[in-house]
Short mmCIF file of C-alpha atoms in Angstrom, two decimals:
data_model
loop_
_atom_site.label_atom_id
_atom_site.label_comp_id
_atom_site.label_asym_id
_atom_site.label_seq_id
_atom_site.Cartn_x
_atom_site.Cartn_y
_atom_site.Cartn_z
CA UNK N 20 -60.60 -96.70 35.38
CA UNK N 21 -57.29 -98.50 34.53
CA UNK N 22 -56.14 -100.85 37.25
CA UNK N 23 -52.74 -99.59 36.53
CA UNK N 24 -52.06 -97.08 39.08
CA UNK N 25 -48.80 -96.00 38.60
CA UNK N 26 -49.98 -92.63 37.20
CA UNK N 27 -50.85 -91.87 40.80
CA UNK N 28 -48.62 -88.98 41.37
CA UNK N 29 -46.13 -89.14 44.48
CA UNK N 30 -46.84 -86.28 47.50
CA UNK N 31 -42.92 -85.50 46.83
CA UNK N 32 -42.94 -85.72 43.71
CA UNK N 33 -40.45 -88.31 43.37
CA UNK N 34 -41.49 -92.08 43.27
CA UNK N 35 -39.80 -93.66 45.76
CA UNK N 36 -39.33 -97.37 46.82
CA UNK N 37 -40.82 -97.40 49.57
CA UNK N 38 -43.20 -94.99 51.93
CA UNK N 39 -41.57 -92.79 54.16
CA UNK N 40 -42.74 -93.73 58.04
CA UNK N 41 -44.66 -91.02 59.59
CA UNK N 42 -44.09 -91.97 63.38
CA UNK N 43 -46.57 -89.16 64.26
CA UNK N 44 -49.30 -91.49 62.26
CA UNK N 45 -47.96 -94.17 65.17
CA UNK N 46 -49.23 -91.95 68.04
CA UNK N 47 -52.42 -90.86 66.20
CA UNK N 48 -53.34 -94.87 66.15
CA UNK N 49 -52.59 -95.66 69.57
CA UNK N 50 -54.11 -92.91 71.41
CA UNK N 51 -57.00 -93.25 68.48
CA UNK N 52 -57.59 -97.21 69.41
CA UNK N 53 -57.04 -96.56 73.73
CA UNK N 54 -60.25 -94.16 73.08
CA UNK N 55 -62.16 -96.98 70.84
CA UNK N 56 -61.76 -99.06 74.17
CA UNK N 57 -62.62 -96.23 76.33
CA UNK N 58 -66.72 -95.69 74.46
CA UNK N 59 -67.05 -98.93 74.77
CA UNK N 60 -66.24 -99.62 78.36
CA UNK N 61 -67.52 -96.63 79.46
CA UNK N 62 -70.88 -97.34 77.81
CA UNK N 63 -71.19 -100.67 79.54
CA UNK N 64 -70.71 -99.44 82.99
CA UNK N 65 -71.70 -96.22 83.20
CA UNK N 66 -74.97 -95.51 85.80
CA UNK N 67 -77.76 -94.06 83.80
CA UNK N 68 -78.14 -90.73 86.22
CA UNK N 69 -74.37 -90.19 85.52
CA UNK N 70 -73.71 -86.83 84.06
CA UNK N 71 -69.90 -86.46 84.68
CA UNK N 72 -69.13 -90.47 83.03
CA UNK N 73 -71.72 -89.20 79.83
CA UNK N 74 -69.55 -86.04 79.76
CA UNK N 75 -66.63 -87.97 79.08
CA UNK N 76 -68.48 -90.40 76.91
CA UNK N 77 -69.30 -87.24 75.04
CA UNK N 78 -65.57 -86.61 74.51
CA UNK N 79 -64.66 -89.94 73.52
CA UNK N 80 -67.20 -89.92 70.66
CA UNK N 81 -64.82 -88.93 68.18
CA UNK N 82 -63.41 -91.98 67.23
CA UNK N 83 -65.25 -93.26 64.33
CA UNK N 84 -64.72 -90.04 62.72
CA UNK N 85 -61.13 -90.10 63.38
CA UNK N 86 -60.62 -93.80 62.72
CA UNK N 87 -61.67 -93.23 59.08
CA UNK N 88 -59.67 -90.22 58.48
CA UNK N 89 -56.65 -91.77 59.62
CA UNK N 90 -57.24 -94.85 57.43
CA UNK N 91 -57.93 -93.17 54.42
CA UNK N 92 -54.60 -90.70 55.42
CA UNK N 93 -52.51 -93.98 55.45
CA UNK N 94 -54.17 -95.35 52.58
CA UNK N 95 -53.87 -92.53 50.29
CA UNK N 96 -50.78 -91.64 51.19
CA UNK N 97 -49.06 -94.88 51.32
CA UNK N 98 -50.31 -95.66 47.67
CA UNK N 99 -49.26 -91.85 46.25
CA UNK N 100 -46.11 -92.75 47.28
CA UNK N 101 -45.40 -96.08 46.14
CA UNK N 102 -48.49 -96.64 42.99
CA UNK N 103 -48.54 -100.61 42.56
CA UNK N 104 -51.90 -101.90 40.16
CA UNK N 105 -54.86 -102.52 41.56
CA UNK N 106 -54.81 -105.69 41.29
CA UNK N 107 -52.28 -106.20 43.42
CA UNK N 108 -53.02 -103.51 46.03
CA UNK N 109 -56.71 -104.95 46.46
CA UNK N 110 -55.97 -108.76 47.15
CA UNK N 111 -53.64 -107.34 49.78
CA UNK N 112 -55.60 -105.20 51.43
CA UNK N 113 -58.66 -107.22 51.73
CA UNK N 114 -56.79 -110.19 52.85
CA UNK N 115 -55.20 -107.99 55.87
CA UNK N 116 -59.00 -106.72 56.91
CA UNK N 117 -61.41 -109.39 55.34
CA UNK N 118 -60.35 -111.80 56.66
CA UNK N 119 -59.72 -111.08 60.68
CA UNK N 120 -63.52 -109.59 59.63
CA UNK N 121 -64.79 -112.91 58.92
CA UNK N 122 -62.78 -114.90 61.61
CA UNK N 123 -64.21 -112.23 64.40
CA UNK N 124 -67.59 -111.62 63.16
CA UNK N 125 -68.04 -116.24 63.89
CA UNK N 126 -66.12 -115.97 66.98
CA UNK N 127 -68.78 -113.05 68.16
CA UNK N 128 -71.63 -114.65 66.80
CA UNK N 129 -71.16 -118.47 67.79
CA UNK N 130 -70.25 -116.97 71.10
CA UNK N 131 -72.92 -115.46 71.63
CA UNK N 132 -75.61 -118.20 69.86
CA UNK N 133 -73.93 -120.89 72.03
CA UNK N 134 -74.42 -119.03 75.23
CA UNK N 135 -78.51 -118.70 73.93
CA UNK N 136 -79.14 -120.95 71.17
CA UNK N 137 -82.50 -120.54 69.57
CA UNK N 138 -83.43 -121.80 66.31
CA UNK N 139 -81.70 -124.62 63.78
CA UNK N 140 -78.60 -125.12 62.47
CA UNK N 141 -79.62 -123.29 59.02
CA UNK N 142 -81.79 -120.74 60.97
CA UNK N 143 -78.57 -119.79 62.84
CA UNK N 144 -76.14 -120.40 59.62
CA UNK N 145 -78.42 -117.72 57.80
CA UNK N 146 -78.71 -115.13 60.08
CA UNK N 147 -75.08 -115.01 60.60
CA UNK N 148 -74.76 -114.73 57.00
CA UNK N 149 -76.93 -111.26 57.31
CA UNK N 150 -74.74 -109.97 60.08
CA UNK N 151 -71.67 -111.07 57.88
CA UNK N 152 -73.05 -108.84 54.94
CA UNK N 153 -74.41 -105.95 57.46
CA UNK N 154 -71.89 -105.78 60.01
CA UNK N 155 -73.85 -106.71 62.70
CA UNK N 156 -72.04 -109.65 64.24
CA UNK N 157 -70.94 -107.33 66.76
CA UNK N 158 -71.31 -103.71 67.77
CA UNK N 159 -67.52 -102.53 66.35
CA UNK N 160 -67.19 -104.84 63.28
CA UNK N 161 -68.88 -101.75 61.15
CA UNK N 162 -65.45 -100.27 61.10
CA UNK N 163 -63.86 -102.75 59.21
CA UNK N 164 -66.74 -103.31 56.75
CA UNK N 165 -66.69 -99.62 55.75
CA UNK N 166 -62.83 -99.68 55.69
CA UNK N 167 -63.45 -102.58 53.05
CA UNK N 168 -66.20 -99.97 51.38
CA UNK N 169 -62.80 -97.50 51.23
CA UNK N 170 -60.39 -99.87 49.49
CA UNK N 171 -62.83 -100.65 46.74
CA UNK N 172 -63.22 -96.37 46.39
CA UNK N 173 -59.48 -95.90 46.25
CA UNK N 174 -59.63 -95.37 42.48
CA UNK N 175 -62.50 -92.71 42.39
CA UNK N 176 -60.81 -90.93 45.68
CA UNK N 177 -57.33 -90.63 44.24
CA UNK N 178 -59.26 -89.26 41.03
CA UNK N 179 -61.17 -86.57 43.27
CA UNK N 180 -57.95 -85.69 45.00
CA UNK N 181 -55.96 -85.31 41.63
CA UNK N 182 -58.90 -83.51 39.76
CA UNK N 183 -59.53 -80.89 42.88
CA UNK N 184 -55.93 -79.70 43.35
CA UNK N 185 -55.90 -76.36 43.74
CA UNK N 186 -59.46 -76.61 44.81
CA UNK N 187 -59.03 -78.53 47.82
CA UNK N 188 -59.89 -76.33 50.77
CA UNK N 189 -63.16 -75.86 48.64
CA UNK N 190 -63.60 -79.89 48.52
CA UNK N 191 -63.61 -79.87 52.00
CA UNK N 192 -66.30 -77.38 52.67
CA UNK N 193 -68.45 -78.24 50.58
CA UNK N 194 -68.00 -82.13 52.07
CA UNK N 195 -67.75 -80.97 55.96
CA UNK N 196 -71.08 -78.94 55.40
CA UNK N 197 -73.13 -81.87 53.12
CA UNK N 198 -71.41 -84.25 56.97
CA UNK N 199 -73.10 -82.09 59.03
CA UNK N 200 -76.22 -81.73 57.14
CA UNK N 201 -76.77 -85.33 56.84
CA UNK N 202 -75.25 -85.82 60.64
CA UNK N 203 -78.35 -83.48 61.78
CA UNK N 204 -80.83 -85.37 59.65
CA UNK N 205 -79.81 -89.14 61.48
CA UNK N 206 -80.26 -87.14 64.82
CA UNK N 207 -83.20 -84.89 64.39
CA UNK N 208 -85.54 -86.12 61.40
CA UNK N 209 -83.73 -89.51 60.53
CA UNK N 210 -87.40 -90.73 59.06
CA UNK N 211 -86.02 -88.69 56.14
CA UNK N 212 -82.79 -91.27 55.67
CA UNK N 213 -84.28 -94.45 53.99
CA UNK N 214 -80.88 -96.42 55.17
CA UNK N 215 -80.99 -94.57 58.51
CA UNK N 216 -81.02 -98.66 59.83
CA UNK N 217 -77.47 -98.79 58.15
CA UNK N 218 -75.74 -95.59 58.64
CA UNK N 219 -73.24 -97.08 60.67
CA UNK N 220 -72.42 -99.37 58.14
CA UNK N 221 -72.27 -96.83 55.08
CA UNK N 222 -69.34 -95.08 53.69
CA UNK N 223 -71.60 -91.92 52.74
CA UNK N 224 -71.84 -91.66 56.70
CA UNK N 225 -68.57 -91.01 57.11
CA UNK N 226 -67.32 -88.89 53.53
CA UNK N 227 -66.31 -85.81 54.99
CA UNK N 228 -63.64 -87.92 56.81
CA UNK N 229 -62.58 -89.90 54.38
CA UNK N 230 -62.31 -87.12 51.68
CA UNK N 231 -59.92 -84.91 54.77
CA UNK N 232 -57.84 -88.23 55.25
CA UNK N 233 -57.10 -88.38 51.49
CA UNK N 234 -56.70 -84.30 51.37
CA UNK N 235 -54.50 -84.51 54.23
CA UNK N 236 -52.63 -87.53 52.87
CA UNK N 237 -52.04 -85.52 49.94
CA UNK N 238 -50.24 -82.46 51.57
CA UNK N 239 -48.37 -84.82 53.83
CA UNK N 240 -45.65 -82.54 54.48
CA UNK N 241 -47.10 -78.98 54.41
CA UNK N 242 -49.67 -80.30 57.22
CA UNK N 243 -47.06 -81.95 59.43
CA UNK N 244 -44.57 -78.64 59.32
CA UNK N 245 -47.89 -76.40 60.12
CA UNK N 246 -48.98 -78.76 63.00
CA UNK N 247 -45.21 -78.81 64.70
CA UNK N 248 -45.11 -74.60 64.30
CA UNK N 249 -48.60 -74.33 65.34
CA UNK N 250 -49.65 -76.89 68.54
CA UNK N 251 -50.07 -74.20 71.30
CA UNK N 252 -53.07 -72.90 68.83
CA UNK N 253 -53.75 -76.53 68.23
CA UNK N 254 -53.55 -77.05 71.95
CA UNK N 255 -55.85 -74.00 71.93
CA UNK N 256 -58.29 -75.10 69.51
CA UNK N 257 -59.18 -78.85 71.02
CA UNK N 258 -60.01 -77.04 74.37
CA UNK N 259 -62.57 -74.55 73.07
CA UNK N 260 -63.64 -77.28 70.77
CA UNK N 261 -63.94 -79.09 74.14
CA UNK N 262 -65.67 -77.24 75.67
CA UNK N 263 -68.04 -75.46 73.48
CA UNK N 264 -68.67 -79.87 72.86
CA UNK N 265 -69.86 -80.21 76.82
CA UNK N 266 -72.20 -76.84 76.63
CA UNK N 267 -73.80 -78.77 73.57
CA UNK N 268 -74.47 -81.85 75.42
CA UNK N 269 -75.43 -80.30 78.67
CA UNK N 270 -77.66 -78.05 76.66
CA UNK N 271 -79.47 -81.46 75.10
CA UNK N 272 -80.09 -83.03 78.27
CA UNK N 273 -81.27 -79.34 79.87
CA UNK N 274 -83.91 -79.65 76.84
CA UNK N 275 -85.14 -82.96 77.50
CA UNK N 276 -82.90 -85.09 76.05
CA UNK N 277 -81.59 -88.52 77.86
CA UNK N 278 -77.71 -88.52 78.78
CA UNK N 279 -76.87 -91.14 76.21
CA UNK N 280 -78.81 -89.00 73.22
CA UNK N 281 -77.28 -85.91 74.41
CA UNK N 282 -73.97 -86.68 73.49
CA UNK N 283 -74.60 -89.05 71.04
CA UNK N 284 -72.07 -89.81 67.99
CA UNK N 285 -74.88 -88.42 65.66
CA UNK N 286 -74.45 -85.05 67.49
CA UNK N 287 -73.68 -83.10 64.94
CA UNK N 288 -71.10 -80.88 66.85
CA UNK N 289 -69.20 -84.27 67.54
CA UNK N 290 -68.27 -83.59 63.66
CA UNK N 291 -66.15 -80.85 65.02
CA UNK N 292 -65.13 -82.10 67.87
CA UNK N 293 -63.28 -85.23 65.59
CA UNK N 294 -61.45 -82.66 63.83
CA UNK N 295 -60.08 -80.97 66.74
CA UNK N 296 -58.92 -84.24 68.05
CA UNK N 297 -57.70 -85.30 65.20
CA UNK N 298 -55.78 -82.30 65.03
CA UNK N 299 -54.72 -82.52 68.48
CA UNK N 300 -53.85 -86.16 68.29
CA UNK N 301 -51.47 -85.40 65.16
CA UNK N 302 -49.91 -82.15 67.16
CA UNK N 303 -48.73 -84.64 70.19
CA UNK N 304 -47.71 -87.04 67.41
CA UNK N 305 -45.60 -84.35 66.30
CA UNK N 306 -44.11 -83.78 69.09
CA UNK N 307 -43.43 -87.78 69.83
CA UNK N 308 -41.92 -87.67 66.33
CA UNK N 309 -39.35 -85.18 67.05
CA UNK N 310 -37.72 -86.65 70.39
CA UNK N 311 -37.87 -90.25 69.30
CA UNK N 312 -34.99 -92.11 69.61
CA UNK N 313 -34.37 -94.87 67.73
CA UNK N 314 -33.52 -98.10 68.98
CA UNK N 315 -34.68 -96.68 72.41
CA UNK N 316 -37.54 -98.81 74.59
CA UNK N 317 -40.09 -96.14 74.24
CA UNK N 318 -39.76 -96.15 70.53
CA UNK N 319 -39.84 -100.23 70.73
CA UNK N 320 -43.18 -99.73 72.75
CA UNK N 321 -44.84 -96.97 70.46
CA UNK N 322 -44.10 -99.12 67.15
CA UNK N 323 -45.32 -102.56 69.02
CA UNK N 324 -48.42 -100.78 69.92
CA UNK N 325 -48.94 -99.60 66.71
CA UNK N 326 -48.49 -102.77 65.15
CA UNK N 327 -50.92 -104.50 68.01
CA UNK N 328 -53.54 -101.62 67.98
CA UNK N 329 -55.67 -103.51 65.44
CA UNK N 330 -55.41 -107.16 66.83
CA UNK N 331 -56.38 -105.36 70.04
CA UNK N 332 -59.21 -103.63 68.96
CA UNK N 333 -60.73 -106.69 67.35
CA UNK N 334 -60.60 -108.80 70.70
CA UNK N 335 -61.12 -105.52 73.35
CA UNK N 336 -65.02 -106.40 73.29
CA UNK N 337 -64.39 -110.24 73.46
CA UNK N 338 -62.81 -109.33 76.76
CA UNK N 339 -65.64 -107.03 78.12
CA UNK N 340 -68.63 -108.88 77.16
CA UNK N 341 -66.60 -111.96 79.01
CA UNK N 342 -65.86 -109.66 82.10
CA UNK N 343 -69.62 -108.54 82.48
CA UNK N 344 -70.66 -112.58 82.08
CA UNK N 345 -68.33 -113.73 84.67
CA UNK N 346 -69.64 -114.47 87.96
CA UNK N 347 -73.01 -113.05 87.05
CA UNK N 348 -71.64 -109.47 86.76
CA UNK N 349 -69.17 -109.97 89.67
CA UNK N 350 -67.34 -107.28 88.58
CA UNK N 351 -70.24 -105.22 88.22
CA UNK N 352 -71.32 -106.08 91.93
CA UNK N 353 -67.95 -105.69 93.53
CA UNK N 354 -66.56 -102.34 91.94
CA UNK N 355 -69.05 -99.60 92.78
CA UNK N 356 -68.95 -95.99 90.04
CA UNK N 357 -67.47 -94.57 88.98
CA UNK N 358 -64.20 -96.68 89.22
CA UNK N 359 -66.27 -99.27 87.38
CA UNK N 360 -65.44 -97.47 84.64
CA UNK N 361 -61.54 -97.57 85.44
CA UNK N 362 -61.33 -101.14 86.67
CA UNK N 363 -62.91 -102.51 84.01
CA UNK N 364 -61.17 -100.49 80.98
CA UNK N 365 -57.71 -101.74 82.78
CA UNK N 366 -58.69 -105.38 82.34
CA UNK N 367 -60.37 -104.54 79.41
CA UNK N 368 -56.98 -103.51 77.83
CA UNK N 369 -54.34 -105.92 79.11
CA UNK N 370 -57.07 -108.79 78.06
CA UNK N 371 -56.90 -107.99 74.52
CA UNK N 372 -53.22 -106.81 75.23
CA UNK N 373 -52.40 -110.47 75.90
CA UNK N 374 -54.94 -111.97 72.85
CA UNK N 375 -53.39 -109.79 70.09
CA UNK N 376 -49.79 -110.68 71.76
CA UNK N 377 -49.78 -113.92 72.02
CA UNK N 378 -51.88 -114.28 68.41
CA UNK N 379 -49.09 -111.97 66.65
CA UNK N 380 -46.48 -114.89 67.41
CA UNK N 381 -48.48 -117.79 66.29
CA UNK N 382 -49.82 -118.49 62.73
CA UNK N 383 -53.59 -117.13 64.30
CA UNK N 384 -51.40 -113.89 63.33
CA UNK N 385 -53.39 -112.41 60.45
CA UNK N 386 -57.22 -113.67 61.63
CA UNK N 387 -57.18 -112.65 64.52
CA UNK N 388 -54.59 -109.34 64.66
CA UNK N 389 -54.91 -108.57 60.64
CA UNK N 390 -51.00 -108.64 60.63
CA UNK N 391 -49.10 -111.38 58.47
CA UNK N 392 -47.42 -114.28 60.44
CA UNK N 393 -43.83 -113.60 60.21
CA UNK N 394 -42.18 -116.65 61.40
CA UNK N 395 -38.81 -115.86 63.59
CA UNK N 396 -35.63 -116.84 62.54
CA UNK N 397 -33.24 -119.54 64.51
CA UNK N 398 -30.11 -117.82 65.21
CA UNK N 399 -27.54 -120.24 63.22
CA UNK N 400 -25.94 -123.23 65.47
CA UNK N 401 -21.65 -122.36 65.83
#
C-alpha cells in the first residue's frame, strides 16, 4: 500500500482540520487505567484462600481487552478524520510509545538486576536485549509492544474496515468467535498454540478487539447516540454479564481449578465480560460528556487525568514492587486483608500520581509519561 493516506475516508464525511474530542473517550481511559492498577495490586496482595479478592480480580480482568479496543478506537478514528501519510503518522506515533517503552523497560530491568546481579556486564546487556524485543522487562510493558504491533497494521486495518462496510456486524462475528476459539485453546489445550510462550505479546491475541475498536471508530457517531438512548439496557447488560462472569469462575474453582486459574484473563467468558465493560465504561462516558462544563474543575481534572493516565500506568508498578521491598514487606506485615488490597492500591496510585506529575513538567516528559515536553510560557514583564 501507498503511504499516502489521504484516501482514508472521514467518519463524517467531511475532512476536517482537526479531530473532533470525544470527552466520553476521556472517561473510558481513566476508569480503563484505575482498573490496570487495580489487577495488579490486587494480584500482589491478595491471600491465596481468598475467594471474595479473586472474585473481584475476576472482574477487573477486562482490561487488556479493553485497553486495545480503545487504542485502536482512537487510532482509527483520529486518522479517518484527519488522513496525514504514513510517513509522517508512524515517526510520530512510535516516538510517543517507543520510546517511554525503551526508557521503562531499563529502568525495570537495571532495577531489578542491581537489586540481584548475577552474571557479566554482556550477560546482563544481552538478556535485556531479549526482554526489549519480547516484552518481558516487566509484567505490563506487553501493552505497549503490541500497541507498536497496531501502528505498523494501521494500513491493512483501515483497508479491512473500508473493504467490509456494509459487512461489518459480519466482521465482527466471525472475529469475536475465531477470539474465543483461540482464547479457549491458551486455557484448555494451549500445547496446541506453538507461541502460547508469547501470547501476551502477540497482536493475533488480541484481534477481535482491535478489529471492534476500528469498527467502532468507524461509526463514531451512530454508536455514541445508541449508547446515550440506550444505558439503562447497557446498565442492564454489564450486570448479567457480571454476574453470569462470577458463576463461571466459581464454577472453575468448584471443578478443581485454583482461584487464580479460575478467573484467569484466558477465561474465555472474560472475552465477554470486556465488551460489556467496555460498553458500560463508554455509557458513563456518555453521560460525563453531556454535563461537562467547560472551564469547570471537574472538567480540568478529567482532561489532566486523561493526559496523565499513560505516564501513570508506566510508573504504577515501579511504585508497588518498591512498596512490597520496603522494610522487608512492612506494608505487607502491618496491613492485615483484605484492606491490603486498599492500602496499597491508594499508595499505589498517588505514587505514580506524583512520578507522571512531576515528569509531565520537566523535559523527562515524553520517556517517562509518552507526552511531548511542552515548555510553559513566561507571562511578558510590564
Amino acid at each position: 500500500m501507498a503511504d499516502d493516506t489521504r484516501a482514508a475516508e472521514p467518519v463524517s464525511g467531511t475532512v476536517r482540520r482537526k479531530a473532533l474530542h470525544l470527552y466520553e473517550i476521556d472517561v473510558v481511559r481513566i476508569l480503563t487505567f484505575a482498573c490496570v492498577i487495580g489487577v495488579h495490586v490486587t494480584s500482589h496482595t491478595v491471600a491465596s484462600n481468598d475467594v471474595a479478592l479473586y472474585g473481584l480480580l475476576t472482574l477487573l480482568h477486562f482490561t487488556r481487552e479493553v485497553f486495545f479496543a480503545l487504542s485502536s478506537f482512537v487510532l482509527i478514528y483520529s486518522y479517518l478524520q484527519k488522513p496525514v501519510p504514513l510517513r509522517k503518522f508512524w515517526p510520530r506515533r512510535f516516538l510517543l510509545v517507543g520510546v517511554p517503552y525503551v526508557v521503562w523497560s531499563a529502568i525495570y530491568f537495571w532495577s531489578s538486576t542491581l537489586r540481584s546481579p548475577h552474571g557479566t556486564f554482556l550477560d546482563m546487556l544481552g538478556r535485556f536485549a531479549i526482554d526489549l524485543l519480547s516484552g518481558t522487562a516487566w509484567y505490563h510493558l506487553y501493552f505497549l509492544l503490541v500497541t507498536m504491533q497496531v501502528y505498523l497494521l494501521v494500513p491493512v486495518i483501515l483497508w479491512m474496515v473500508r473493504k467490509a462496510r456494509g459487512h461489518h456486524t459480519r466482521l465482527l462475528v466471525i472475529s469475536g468467535i475465531v477470539q474465543l476459539i483461540l482464547t479457549g485453546i491458551y486455557m484448555y489445550h494451549p500445547q496446541w498454540a506453538p507461541w502460547n510462550g508469547f501470547k501476551d505479546q502477540f497482536f493475533v491475541s488480541y484481534q477481535f478487539f482491535i478489529i471492534l475498536g476500528a469498527v467502532c471508530a468507524d461509526h463514531q457517531k451512530v454508536l455514541l447516540d445508541w449508547v446515550r438512548t440506550h444505558r439503562r439496557l447497557i446498565a442492564l447488560i454489564t450486570a448479567l454479564t457480571a454476574i453470569v462472569t462470577i458463576g463461571v469462575y466459581l464454577l472453575q474453582w468448584m471443578l478443581g481449578l485454583k482461584l487464580y486459574q479460575s478467573g484467569t484473563p484466558l477465561q474465555p467468558i472474560e472475552m465477554v465480560w470486556a465488551v460489556a465493560v467496555g460498553l458500560g465504561f463508554l455509557a458513563i462516558g456518555s453521560f460525563w460528556a453531556e454535563r461537562r462544563k467547560a472551564g469547570g474543575p471537574l472538567a480540568k481534572a478529567v482532561e489532566i487525568g486523561s493526559d496523565r493516565s499513560f505516564g501513570i500506568f508506566l510508573s504504577h508498578p515501579y511504585v508497588l514492587w518498591v512498596l512490597t521491598l520496603a522494610g522487608n514487606g512492612w506494608l505487607a506485615k502491618t496491613v492485615p486483608t483484605p484492606w491490603l488490597t486498599l492500602v496499597a492500591y491508594i499508595l499505589v496510585l498517588l505514587g505514580a500520581i506524583i512520578i507522571a506529575e512531576v515528569a509531565r513538567r520537566t523535559p523527562l516528559s515524553l520517556p517517562l509519561t509518552g507526552r511531548p515536553y511542552v515548555r510553559r510560557k513566561k507571562p511578558a514583564s510590564s
